[in-house]
PDB file of C-alpha atoms in Angstrom:
ATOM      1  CA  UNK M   1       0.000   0.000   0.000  1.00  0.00           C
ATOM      2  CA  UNK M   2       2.448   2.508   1.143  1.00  0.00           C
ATOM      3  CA  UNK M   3       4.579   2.031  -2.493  1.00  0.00           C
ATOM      4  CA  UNK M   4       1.753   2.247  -4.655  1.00  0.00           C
ATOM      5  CA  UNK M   5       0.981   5.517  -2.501  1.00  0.00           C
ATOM      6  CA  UNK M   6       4.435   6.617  -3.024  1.00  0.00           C
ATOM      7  CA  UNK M   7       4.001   6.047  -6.967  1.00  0.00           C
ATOM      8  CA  UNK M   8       0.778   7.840  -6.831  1.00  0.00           C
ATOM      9  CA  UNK M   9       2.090  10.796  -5.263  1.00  0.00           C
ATOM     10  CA  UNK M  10       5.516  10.922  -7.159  1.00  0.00           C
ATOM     11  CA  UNK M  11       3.870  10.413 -10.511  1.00  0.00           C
ATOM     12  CA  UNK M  12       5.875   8.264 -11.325  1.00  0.00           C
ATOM     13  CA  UNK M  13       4.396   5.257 -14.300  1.00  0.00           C
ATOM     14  CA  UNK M  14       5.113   1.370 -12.971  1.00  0.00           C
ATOM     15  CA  UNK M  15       4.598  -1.873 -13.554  1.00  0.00           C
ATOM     16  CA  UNK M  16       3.660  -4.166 -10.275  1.00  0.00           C
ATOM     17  CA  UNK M  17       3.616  -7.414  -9.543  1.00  0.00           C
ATOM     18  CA  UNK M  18       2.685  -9.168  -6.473  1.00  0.00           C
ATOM     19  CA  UNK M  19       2.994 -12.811  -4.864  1.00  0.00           C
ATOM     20  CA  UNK M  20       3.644 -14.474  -7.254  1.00  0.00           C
ATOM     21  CA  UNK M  21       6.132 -17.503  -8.324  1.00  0.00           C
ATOM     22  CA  UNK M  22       8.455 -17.227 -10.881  1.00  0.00           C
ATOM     23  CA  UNK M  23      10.181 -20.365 -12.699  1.00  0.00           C
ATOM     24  CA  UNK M  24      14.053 -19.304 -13.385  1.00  0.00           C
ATOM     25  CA  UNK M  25      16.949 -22.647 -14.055  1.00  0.00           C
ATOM     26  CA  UNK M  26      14.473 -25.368 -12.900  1.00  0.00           C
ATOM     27  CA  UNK M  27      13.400 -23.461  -9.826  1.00  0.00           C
ATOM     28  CA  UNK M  28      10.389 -22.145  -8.617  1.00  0.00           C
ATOM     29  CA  UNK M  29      10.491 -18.692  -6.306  1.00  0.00           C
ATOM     30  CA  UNK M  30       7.541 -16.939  -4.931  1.00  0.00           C
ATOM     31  CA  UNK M  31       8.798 -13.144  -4.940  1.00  0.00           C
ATOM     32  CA  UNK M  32       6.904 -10.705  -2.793  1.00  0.00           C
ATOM     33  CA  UNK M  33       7.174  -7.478  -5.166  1.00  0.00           C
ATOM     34  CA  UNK M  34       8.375  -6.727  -8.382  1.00  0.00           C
ATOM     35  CA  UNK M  35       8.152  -3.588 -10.589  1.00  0.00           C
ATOM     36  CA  UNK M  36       9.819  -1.736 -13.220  1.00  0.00           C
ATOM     37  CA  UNK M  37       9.700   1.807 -12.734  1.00  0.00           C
ATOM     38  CA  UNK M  38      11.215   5.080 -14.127  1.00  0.00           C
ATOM     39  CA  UNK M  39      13.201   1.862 -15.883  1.00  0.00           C
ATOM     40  CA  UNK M  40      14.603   0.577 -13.102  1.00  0.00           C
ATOM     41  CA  UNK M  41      13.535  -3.142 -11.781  1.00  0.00           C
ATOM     42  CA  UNK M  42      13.273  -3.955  -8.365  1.00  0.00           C
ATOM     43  CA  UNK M  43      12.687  -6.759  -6.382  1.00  0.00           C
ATOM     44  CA  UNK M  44      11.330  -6.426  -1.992  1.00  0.00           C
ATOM     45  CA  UNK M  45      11.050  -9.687  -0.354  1.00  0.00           C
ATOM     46  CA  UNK M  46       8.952  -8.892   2.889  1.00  0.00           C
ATOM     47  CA  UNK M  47      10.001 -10.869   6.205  1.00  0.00           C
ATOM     48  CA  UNK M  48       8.951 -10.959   9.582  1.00  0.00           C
ATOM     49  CA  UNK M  49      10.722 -13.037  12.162  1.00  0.00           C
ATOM     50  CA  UNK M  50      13.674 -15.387  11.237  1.00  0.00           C
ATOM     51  CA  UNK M  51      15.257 -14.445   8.098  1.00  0.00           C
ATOM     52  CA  UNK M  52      18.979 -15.156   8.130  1.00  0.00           C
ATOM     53  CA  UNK M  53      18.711 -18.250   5.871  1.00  0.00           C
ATOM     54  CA  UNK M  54      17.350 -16.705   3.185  1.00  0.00           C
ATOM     55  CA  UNK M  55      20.277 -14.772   2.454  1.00  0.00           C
ATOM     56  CA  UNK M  56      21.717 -16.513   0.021  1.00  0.00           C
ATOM     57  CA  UNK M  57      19.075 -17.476  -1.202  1.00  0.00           C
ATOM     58  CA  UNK M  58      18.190 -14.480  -2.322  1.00  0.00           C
ATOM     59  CA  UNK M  59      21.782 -13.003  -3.102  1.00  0.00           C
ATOM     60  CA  UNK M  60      21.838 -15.951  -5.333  1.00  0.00           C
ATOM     61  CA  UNK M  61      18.527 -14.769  -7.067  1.00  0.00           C
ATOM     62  CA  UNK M  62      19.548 -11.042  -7.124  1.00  0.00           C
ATOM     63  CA  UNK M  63      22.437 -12.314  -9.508  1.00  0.00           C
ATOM     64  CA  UNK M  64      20.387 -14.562 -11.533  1.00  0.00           C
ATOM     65  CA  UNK M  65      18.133 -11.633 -12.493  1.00  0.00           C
ATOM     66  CA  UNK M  66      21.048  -9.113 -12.823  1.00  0.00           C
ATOM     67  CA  UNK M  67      20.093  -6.414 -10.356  1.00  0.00           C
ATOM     68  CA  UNK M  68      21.837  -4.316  -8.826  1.00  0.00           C
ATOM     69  CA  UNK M  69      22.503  -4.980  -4.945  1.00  0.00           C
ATOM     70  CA  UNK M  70      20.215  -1.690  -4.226  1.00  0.00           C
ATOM     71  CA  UNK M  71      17.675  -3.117  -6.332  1.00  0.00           C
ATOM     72  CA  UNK M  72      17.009  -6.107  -3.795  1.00  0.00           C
ATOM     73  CA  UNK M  73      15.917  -5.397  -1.177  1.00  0.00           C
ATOM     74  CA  UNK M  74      15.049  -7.990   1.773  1.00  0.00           C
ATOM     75  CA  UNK M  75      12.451  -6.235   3.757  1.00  0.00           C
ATOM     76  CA  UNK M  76      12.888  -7.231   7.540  1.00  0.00           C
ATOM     77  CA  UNK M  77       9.509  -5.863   9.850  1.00  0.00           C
ATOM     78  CA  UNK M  78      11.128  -4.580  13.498  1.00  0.00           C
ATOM     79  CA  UNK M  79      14.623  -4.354  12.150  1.00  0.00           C
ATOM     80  CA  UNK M  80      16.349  -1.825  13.610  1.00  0.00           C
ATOM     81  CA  UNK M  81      18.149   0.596  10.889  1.00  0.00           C
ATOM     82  CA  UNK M  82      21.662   0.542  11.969  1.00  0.00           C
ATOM     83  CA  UNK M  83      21.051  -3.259  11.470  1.00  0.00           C
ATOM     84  CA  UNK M  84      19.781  -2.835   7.872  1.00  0.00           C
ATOM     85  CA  UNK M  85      22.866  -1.126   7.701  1.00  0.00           C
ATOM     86  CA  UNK M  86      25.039  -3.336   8.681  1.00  0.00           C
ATOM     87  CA  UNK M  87      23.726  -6.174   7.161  1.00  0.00           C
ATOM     88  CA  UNK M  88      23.076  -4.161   3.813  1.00  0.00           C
ATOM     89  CA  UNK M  89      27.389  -3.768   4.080  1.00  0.00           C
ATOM     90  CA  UNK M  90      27.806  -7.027   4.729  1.00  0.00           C
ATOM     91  CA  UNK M  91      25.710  -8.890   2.558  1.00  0.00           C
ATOM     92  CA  UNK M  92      25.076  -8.516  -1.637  1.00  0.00           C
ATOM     93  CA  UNK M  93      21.580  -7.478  -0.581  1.00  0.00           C
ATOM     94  CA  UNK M  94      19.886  -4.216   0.424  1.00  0.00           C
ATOM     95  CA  UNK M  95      18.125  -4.695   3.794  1.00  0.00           C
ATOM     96  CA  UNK M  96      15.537  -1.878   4.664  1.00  0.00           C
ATOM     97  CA  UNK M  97      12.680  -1.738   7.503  1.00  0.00           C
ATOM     98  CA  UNK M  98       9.513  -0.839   7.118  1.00  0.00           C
ATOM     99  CA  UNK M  99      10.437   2.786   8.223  1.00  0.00           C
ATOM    100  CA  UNK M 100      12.975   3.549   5.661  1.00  0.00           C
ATOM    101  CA  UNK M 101      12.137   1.294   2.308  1.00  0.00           C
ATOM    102  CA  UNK M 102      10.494   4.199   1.094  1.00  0.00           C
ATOM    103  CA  UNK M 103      13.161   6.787   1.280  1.00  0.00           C
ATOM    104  CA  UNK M 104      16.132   4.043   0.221  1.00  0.00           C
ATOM    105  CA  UNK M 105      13.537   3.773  -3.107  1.00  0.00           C
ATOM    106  CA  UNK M 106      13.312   7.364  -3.317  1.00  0.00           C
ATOM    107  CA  UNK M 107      17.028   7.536  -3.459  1.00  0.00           C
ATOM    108  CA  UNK M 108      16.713   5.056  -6.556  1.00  0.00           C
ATOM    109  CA  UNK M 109      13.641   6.313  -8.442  1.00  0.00           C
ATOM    110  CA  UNK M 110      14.291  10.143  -7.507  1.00  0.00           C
ATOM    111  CA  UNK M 111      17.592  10.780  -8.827  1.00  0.00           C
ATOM    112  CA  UNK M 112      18.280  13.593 -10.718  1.00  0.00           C
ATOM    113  CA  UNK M 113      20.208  12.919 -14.366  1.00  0.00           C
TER     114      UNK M 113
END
């Protein structure tokens, strides 16, 4: 709700998908999000509790589809920022809360040429 708000009130054209499973080298993946806006793709898995072993998981995934480490992001409910942070250093991921997804994607969609 809140990104389709924040595409709504930056104007900003996109195509959504969401839930859904996606069949990629004899695998099947249920992905949260995906969109393509402003030409940009982006992927948000949503998690709440235990999370650590989908890491690479998902780092493996981000690779497969050719994205950009800020363009997957691993959304963790409760985490505290300087976590994200920290794990968002560590890891070939983007972690964000659900505090500050929006501004890391207004960083990404916003920029100025």
């Amino acid at each position: 709700m809140k990104l389709q708000k924040f595409f709504k009130k930056n104007k900003i054209p996109n195509a959504t998908l969401r839930s859904f499973t996606i069949h990629y080298n004899s695998n099947d993946n249920e992905l949260d999000i995906f969109f393509i806006a402003n030409d940009i793709p982006v992927c948000i898995e949503c998690k709440s509790g235990e999370f650590r072993y989908d890491i690479h998981k998902y780092s493996k995934l981000r690779k497969q589809f050719k994205l950009e480490k800020t363009q997957f992001l691993l959304c963790v409910l409760g985490l505290e920022e300087r976590i994200t942070q920290g794990l968002s250093s560590t890891h070939d991921l983007t972690f964000v809360n659900e505090t500050n997804f929006l501004n890391h994607l207004k960083s990404l969609l916003l920029q100025t040429p």
